[in-house]
Coordinates of C-alpha atoms in Angstrom, one line a residue:
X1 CA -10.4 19.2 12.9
X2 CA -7.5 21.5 13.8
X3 CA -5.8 19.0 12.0
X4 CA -8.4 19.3 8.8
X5 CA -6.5 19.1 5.8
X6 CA -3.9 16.0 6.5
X7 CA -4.0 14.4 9.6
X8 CA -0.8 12.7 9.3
X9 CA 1.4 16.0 8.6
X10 CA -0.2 18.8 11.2
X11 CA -5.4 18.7 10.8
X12 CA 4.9 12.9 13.5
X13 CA 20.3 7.0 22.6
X14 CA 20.0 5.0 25.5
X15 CA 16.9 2.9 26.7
X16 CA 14.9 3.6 29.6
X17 CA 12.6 1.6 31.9
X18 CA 10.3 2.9 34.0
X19 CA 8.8 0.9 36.5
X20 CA 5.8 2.2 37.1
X21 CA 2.9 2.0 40.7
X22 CA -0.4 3.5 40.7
X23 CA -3.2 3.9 43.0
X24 CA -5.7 5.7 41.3
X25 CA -7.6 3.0 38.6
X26 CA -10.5 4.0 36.4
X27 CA -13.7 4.7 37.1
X28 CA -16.4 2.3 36.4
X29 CA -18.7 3.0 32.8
X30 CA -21.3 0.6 31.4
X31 CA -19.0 -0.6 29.0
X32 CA -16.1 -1.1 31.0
X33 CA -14.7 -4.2 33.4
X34 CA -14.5 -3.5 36.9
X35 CA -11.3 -1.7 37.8
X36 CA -9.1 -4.4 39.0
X37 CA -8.9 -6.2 35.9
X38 CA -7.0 -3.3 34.2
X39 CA -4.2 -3.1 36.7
X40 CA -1.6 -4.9 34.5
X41 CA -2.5 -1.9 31.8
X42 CA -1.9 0.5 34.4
X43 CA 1.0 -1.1 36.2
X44 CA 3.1 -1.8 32.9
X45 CA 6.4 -1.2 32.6
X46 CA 7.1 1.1 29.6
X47 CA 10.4 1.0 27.4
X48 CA 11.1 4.3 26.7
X49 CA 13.8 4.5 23.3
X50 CA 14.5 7.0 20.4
X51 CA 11.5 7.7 18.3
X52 CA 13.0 7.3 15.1
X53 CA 11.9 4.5 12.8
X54 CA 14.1 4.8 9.8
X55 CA 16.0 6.8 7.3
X56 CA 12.5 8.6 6.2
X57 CA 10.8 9.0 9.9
X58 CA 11.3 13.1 9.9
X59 CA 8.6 13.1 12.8
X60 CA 11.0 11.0 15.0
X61 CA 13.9 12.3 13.9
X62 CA 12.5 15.7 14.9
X63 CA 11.3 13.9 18.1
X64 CA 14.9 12.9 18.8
X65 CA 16.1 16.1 18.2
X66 CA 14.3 18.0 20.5
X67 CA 15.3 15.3 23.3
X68 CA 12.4 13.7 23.3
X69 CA 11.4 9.8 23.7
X70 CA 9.0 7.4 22.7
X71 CA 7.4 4.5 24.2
X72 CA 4.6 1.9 23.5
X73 CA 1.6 1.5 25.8
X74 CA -0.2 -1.8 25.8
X75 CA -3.9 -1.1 26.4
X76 CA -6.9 -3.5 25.5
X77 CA -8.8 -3.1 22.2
X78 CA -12.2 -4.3 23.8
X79 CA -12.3 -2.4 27.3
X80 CA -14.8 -5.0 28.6
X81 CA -12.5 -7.5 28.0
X82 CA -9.9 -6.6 29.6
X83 CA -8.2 -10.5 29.2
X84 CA -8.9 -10.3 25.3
X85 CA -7.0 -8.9 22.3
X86 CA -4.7 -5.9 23.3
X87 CA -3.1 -3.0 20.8
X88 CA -0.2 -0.7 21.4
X89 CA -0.5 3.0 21.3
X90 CA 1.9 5.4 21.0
X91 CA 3.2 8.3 22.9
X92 CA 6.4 10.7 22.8
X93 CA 7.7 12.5 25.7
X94 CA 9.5 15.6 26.4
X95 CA 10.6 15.9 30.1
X96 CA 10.5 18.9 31.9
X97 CA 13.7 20.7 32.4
X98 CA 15.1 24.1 33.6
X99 CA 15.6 25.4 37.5
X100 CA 11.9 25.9 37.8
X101 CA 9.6 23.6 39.5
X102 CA 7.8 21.2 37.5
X103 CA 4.6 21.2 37.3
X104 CA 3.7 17.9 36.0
X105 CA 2.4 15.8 32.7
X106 CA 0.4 17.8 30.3
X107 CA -1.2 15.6 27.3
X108 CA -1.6 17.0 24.2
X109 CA -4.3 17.0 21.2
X110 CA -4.1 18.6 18.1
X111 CA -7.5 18.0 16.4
X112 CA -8.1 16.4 13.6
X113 CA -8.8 13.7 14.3
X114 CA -5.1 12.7 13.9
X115 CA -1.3 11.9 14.9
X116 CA -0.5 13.7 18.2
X117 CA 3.5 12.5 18.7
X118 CA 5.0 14.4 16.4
X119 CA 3.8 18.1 18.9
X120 CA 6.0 18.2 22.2
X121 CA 8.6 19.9 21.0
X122 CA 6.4 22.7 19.0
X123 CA 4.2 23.3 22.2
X124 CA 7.0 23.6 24.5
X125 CA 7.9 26.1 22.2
X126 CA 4.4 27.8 21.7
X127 CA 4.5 27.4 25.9
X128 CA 6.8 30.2 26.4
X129 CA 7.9 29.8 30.3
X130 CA 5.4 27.3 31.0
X131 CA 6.9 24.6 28.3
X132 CA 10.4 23.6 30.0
X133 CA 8.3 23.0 33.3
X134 CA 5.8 20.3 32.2
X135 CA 6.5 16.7 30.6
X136 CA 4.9 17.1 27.8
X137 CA 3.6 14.1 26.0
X138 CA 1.9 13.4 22.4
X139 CA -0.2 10.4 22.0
X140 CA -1.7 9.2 18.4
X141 CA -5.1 8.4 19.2
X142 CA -5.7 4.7 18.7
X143 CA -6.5 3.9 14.7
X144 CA -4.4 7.0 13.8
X145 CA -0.2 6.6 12.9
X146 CA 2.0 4.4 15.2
X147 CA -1.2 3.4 17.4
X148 CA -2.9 0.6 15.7
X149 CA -3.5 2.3 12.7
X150 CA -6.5 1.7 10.7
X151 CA -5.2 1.4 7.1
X152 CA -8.1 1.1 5.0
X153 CA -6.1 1.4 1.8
X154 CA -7.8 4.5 1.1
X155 CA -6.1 6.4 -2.3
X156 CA -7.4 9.6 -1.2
X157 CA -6.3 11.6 2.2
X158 CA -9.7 12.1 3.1
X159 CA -13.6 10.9 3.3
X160 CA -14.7 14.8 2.6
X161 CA -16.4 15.3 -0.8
X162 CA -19.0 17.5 -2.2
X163 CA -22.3 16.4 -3.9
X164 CA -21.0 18.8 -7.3
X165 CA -24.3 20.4 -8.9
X166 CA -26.5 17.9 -9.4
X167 CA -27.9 14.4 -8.5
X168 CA -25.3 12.7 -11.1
X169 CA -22.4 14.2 -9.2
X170 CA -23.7 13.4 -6.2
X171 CA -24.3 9.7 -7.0
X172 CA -20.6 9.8 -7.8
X173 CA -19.7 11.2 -4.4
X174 CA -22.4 8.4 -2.9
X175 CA -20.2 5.6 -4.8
X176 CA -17.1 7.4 -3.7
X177 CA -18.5 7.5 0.0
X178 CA -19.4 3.4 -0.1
X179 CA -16.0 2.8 -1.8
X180 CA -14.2 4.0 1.0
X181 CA -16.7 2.5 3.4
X182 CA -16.5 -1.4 1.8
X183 CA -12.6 -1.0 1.7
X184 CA -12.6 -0.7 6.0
X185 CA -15.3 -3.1 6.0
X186 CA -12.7 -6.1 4.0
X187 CA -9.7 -4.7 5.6
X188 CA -10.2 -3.8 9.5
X189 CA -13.9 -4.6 10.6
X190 CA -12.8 -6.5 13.5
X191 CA -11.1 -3.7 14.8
X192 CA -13.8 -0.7 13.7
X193 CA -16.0 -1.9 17.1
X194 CA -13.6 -0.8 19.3
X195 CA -12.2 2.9 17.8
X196 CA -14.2 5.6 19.3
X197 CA -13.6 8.6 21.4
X198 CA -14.8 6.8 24.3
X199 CA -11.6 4.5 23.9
X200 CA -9.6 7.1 22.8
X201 CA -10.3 8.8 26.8
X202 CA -9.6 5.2 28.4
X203 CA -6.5 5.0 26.9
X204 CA -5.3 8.4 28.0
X205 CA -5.9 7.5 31.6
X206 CA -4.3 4.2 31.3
X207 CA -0.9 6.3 29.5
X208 CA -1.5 8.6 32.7
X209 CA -1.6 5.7 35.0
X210 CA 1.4 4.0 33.6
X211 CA 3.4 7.3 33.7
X212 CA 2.5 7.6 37.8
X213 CA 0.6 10.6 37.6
X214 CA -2.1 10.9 40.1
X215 CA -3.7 13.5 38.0
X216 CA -2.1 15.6 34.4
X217 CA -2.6 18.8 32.3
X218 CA -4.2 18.7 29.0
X219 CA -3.8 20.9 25.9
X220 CA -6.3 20.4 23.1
X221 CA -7.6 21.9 19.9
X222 CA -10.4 21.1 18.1
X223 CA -11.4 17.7 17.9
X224 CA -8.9 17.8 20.9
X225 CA -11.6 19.9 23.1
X226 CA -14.2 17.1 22.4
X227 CA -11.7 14.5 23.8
X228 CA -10.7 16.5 26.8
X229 CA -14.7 17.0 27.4
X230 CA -15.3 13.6 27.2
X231 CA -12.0 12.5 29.4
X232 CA -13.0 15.1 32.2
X233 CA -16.8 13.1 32.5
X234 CA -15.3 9.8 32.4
X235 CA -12.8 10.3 34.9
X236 CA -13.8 13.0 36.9
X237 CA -11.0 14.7 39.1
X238 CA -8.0 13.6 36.5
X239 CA -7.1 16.7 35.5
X240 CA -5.2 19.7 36.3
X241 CA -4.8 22.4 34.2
X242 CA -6.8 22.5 30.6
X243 CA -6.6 24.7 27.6
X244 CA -9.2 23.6 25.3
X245 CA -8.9 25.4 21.6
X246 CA -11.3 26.3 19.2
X247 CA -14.2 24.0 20.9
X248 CA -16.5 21.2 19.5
X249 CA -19.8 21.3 20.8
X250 CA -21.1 17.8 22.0
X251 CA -24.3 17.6 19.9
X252 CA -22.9 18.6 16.7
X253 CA -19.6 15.8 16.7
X254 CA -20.6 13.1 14.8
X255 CA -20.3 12.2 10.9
X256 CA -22.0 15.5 10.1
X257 CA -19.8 17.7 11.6
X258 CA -19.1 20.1 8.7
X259 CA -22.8 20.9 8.1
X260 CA -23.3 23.3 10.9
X261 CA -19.9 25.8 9.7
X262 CA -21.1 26.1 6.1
X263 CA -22.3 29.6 6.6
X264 CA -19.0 30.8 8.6
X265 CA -16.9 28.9 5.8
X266 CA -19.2 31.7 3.4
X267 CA -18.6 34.3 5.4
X268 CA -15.0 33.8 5.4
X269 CA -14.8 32.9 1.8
X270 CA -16.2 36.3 1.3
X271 CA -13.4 37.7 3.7
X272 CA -10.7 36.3 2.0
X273 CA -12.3 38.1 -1.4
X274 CA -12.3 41.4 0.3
X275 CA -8.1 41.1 1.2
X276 CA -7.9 39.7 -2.5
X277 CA -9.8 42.5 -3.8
X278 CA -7.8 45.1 -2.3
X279 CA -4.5 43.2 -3.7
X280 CA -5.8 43.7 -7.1
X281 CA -2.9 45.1 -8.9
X282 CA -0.5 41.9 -7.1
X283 CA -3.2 38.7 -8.3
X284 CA -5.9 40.2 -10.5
X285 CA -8.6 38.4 -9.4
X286 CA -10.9 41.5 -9.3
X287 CA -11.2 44.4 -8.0
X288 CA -14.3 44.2 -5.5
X289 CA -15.4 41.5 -3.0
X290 CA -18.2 40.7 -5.8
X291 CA -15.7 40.2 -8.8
X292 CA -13.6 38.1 -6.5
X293 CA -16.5 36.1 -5.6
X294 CA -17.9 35.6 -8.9
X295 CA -14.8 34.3 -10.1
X296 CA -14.7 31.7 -8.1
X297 CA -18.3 31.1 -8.7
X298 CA -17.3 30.6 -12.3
X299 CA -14.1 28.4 -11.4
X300 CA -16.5 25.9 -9.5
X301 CA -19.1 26.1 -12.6
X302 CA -16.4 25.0 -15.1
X303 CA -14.9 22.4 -13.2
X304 CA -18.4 20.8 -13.4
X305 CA -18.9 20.5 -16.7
X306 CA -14.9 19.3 -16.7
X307 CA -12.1 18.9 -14.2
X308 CA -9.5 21.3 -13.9
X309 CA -6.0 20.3 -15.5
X310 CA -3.9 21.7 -13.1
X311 CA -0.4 19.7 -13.9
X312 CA -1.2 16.0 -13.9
X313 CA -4.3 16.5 -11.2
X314 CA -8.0 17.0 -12.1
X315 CA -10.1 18.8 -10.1
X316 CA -13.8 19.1 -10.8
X317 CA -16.6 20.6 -8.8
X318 CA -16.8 18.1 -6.0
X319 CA -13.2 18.9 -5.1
X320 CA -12.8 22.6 -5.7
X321 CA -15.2 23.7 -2.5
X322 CA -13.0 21.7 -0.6
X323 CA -10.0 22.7 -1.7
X324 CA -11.2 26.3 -1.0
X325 CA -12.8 25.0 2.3
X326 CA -9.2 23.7 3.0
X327 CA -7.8 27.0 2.9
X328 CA -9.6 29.9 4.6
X329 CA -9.4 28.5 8.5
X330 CA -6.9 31.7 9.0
X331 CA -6.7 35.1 8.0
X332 CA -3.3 35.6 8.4
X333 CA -1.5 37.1 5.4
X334 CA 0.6 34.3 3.9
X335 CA -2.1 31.9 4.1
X336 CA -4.8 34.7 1.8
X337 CA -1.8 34.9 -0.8
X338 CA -1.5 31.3 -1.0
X339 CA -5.3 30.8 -2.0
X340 CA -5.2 33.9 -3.8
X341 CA -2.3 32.3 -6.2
X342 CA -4.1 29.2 -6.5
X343 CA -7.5 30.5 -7.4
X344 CA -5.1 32.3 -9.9
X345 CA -3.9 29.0 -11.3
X346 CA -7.5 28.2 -11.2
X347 CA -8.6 30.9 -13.4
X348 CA -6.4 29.8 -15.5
X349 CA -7.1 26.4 -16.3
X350 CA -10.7 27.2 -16.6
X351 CA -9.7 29.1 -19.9
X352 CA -8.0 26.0 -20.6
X353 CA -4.5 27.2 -20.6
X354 CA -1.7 24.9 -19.6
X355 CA -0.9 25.0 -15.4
X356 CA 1.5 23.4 -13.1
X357 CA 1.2 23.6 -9.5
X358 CA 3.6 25.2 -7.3
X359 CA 5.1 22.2 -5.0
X360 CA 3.0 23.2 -1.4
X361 CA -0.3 23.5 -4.3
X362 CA 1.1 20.2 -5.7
X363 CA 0.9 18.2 -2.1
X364 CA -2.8 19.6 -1.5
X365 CA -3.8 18.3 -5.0
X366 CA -2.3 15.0 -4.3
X367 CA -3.9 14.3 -0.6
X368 CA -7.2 15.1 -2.4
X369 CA -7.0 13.4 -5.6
X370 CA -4.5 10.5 -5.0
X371 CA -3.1 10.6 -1.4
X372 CA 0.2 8.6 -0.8
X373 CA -0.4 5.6 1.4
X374 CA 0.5 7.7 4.6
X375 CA -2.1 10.1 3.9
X376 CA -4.7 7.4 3.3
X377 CA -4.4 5.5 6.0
X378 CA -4.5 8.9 7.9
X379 CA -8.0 9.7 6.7
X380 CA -9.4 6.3 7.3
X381 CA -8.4 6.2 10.8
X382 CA -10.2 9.9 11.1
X383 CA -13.2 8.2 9.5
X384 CA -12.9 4.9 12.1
X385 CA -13.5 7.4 14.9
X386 CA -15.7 9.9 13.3
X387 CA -17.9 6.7 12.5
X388 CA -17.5 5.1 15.6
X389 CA -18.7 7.8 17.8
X390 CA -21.8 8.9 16.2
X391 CA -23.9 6.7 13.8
X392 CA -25.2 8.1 10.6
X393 CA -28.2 8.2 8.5
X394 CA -28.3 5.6 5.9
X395 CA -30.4 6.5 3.4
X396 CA -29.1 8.7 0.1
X397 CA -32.3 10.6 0.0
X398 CA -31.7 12.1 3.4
X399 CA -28.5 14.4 2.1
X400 CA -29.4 14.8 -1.3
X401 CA -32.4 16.7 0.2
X402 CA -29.7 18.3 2.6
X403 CA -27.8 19.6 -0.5
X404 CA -30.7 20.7 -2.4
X405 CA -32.0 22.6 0.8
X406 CA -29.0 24.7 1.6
X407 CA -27.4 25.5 -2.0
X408 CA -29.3 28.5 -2.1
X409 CA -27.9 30.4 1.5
X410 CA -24.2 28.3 0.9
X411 CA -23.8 28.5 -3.0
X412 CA -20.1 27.1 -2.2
X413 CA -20.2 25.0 1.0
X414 CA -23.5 23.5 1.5
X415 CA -23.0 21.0 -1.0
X416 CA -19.5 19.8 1.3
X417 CA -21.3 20.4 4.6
X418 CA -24.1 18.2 3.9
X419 CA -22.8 15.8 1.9
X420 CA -22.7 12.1 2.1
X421 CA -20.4 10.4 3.6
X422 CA -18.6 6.7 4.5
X423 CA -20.3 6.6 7.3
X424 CA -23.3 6.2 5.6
X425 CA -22.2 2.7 4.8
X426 CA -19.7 1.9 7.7
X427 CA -19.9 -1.6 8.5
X428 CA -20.2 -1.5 11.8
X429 CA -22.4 0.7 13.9
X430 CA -21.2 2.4 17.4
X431 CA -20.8 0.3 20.5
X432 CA -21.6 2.9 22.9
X433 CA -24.0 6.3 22.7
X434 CA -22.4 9.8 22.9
X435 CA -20.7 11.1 26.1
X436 CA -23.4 13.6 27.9
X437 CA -21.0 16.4 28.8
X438 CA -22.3 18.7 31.7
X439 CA -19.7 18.8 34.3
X440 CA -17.7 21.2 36.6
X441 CA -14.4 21.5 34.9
X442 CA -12.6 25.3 35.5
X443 CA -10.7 25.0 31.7
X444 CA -9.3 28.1 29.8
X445 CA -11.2 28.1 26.4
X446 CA -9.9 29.7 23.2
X447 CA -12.0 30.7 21.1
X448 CA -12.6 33.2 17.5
X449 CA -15.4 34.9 16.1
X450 CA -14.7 33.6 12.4
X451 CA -14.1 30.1 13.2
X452 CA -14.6 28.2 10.0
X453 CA -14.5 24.6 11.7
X454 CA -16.3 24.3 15.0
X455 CA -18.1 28.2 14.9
X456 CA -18.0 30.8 17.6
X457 CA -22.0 28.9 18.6
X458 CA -19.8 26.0 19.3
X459 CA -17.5 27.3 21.4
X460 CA -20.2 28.8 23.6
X461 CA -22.3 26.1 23.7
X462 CA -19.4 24.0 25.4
X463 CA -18.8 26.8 27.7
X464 CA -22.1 26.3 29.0
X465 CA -21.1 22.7 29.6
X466 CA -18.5 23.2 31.3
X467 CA -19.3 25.1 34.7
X468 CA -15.9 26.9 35.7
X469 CA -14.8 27.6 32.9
X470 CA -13.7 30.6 31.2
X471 CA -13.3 31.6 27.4
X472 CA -11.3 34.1 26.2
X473 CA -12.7 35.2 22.3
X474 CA -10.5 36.7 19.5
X475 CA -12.2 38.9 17.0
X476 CA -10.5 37.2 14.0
X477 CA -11.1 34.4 11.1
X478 CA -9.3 31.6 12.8
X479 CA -9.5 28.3 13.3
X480 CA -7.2 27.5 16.8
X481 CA -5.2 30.2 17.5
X482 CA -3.8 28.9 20.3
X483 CA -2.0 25.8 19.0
X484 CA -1.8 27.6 15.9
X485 CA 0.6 30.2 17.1
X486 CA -1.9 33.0 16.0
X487 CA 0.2 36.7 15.8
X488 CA -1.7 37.5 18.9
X489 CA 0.2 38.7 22.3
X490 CA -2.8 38.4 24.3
X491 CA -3.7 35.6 23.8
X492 CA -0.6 33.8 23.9
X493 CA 0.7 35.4 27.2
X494 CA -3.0 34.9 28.9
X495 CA -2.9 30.8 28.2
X496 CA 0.8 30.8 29.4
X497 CA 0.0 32.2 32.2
X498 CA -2.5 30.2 33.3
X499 CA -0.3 27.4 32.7
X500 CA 2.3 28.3 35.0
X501 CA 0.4 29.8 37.7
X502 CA -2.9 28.0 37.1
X503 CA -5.6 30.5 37.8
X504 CA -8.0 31.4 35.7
X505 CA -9.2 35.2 34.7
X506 CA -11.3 36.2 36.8
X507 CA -14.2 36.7 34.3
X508 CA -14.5 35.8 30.6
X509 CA -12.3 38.4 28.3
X510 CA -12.2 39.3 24.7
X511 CA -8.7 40.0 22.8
X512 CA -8.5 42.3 20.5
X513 CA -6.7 41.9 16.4
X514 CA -2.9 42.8 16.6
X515 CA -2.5 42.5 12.7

């Protein structure tokens, strides 16, 4: 979810070979083998070499810049058979370096779901004085890039649709849904089984294992928090130091994870019109909140009786709310003049008059209306775990009444956040039921008032979840400011210090807007 919009782009010398020992092996779950049978996986000798792929690989290129180096980790698909089939996931690592001590391995997540190898190099960065002391490694979660992937050959970047305005659109979007659901189905259903979350936290402690850490840091945003949540009550006393960003609470992840952020998605919509408003004479979208708004209310109401031309990409009312969903998880400056001069071009083309897309409006267009093969396999690897973790209901009926219930209190959103999905029709149904998270786990949370994808209600309920933990809350339209690199002191120097000396505030704190 951090990673929302495309999962594969945010929601990338000499060799090395590590022998590796461990002592500490995984603790037992219903679904898993009995500890002794995955010593190989945590005993394996990794072969650490440059991250670069080809000519065209920019995130291993970037990898390789920044010193960084990549390896393979052999873990099994089917955890209770530890002797069966077995899949390679990928990881990248930046070593510590510097005079200072180091303070260990820190794993990172970045939402989405999605690619985590491209991010060492931008955390240790965003770290401040606690980057150069931590190895800092990025994993893509198996199904997602270099691990396993899950290519569905999907021509879209991702599975999120709205129902348009009435119950022919949203037949459309049920046969788009099932499309994209029978395509996984003929192309990877042996695999689907075994992609969940669940997996996802077994195959960190294996790459912690195989990297002879008796226990590691982890960094995660969004989606991210979930897996962290989920690692910490599978393998109790793992970690170290946690950040968790912008927090999913446990009973809402699942395949209807939009639906309960519709009304902050309004409320920041509304936002957004309120800057625009006031930058009237620069965009001339109106001069009031209410002008700006009811522009956009008549944008969406055009493109439903016909798409959008904007260049060679069509864009009818289906596509539009998430375009605009898309583009309001921050309230920082550049990003509100970005949507304003799209909703601009928007205007526009609802007169009918001939638009082109600038090139970063061009690259949106094209993950939502014909996604290079990157992107697609991207969004059906999100789907794969999204699917795989939660089930969902099957019948039509059940979101069409959804929609029709909440158009009225989100006129925009509702019709996204309560939409079908491939889930709906995913071939396969999920192996194992939810992780109950209710644990002792002293992590620094992040979290913002005007969180458009999991809601300041989210955040809190996780705190509750997790005893010893503390959350500091930013007064701001955000979606992950940590990770982000929100233009906010406080909270940057507070996280950073807590990773370098590792205690916590002593109380929950709020930080204050510096814009």
């Amino acid at each position: 979810m951090s990673r929302f919009r495309t999962a594969a782009s945010l929601a990338a010398g000499a060799t090395m070979v590590a022998t590796v020992m461990v002592s500490v092996a995984p603790s037992s779950t219903a679904a898993a083998p009995k500890a002794g049978d995955l010593d190989r996986f945590y005993h394996q000798r990794l072969d650490w070499k440059a991250c670069t792929l080809g000519p065209d690989d920019q995130v291993g290129k970037e990898l390789d810049a920044a010193g960084a180096r990549c390896a393979d980790v052999t873990v099994p698909l089917d955890y209770s058979k530890p002797d069966g089939r077995t899949i390679k996931v990928a990881i990248s690592r930046l070593k510590a370096s510097g005079k200072a001590p180091r303070l260990g391995m820190m794993l990172l997540n970045g939402g989405g779901p999605g690619p985590a190898l491209d991010m060492p190099p931008y955390m240790r960065q965003l770290m401040g004085p606690a980057g150069p002391r931590y190895d800092l490694v990025g994993m893509d979660p198996r199904s997602l890039g270099r691990s396993a992937g899950v290519d569905c050959g999907w021509n879209v970047g991702t599975w999120i649709k709205g129902a348009g305005p009435n119950r022919r659109s949203f037949r459309r979007a049920a046969r788009f849904a099932k499309d994209l659901a029978d395509r996984c189905a003929r192309t990877n259903r042996s695999v689907l089984p075994h992609i969940s979350t669940r997996n996802i936290a077994r195959d960190m402690d294996v790459i912690r294992g195989a990297l002879g850490e008796r226990m590691m840091s982890y960094n995660g945003a969004s989606y991210g928090t979930y897996l962290g949540a989920v690692y910490a009550t599978m393998f109790p006393g793992r970690l170290d130091r946690v950040v968790l960003d912008s927090s999913v609470a446990p009973d809402i992840w699942g395949p209807r994870l939009i639906a309960p952020a519709v009304d902050a998605n309004e409320e920041a919509l509304a936002a957004w019109a309120g800057w625009a408003a006031e930058h009237d004479d620069k965009y001339g979208l109106g001069d009031s909140k209410a002008k700006v708004l009811k522009l956009v209310h008549h944008i969406i109401a055009v493109s439903a009786k016909r798409p959008l031309e904007i260049g060679q990409y069509r864009l009818d009312a289906t596509l539009v709310p998430v375009f605009l969903l898309d583009n309001i998880s921050t309230d920082e400056e550049p990003a509100r003049a970005a949507l304003a001069e799209s909703v601009r071009l928007m205007r526009e083309a609802a007169a009918g008059r001939p638009v082109q897309p600038s090139p970063d409006l061009a690259a949106e267009l094209e993950f939502l209306t014909a996604a290079t093969r990157e992107d697609g396999a991207g969004g059906s690897g999100q789907a794969a775990i999204i699917c795989g973790d939660v089930a969902a209901p099957r019948d039509p009926a059940v979101y069409w009444r959804d929609v029709q219930k909440h158009r009225a209190e989100a006129p925009i959103f509702g019709a996204v956040g309560y939409d079908i999905g491939p889930c709906a029709y995913w071939p396969t149904r999920p192996v194992e039921p939810p992780t109950k998270i209710n644990i002792d786990l002293p992590a620094l949370m992040v979290a913002a008032t005007g969180d458009t994808r999991t809601t300041y209600e989210s955040n809190k309920t996780l705190h509750g979840l997790l005893h010893g933990s503390k959350m500091i809350t930013l007064d701001a339209y955000v979606h992950a400011p940590y990770q982000r690199g929100y233009p906010n002191n406080c909270i940057l120097d507070r996280v950073n210090d807590y990773l370098v000396t590792g205690r916590l505030p002593a109380d929950d704190l709020t930080c204050a807007p510096e814009m």
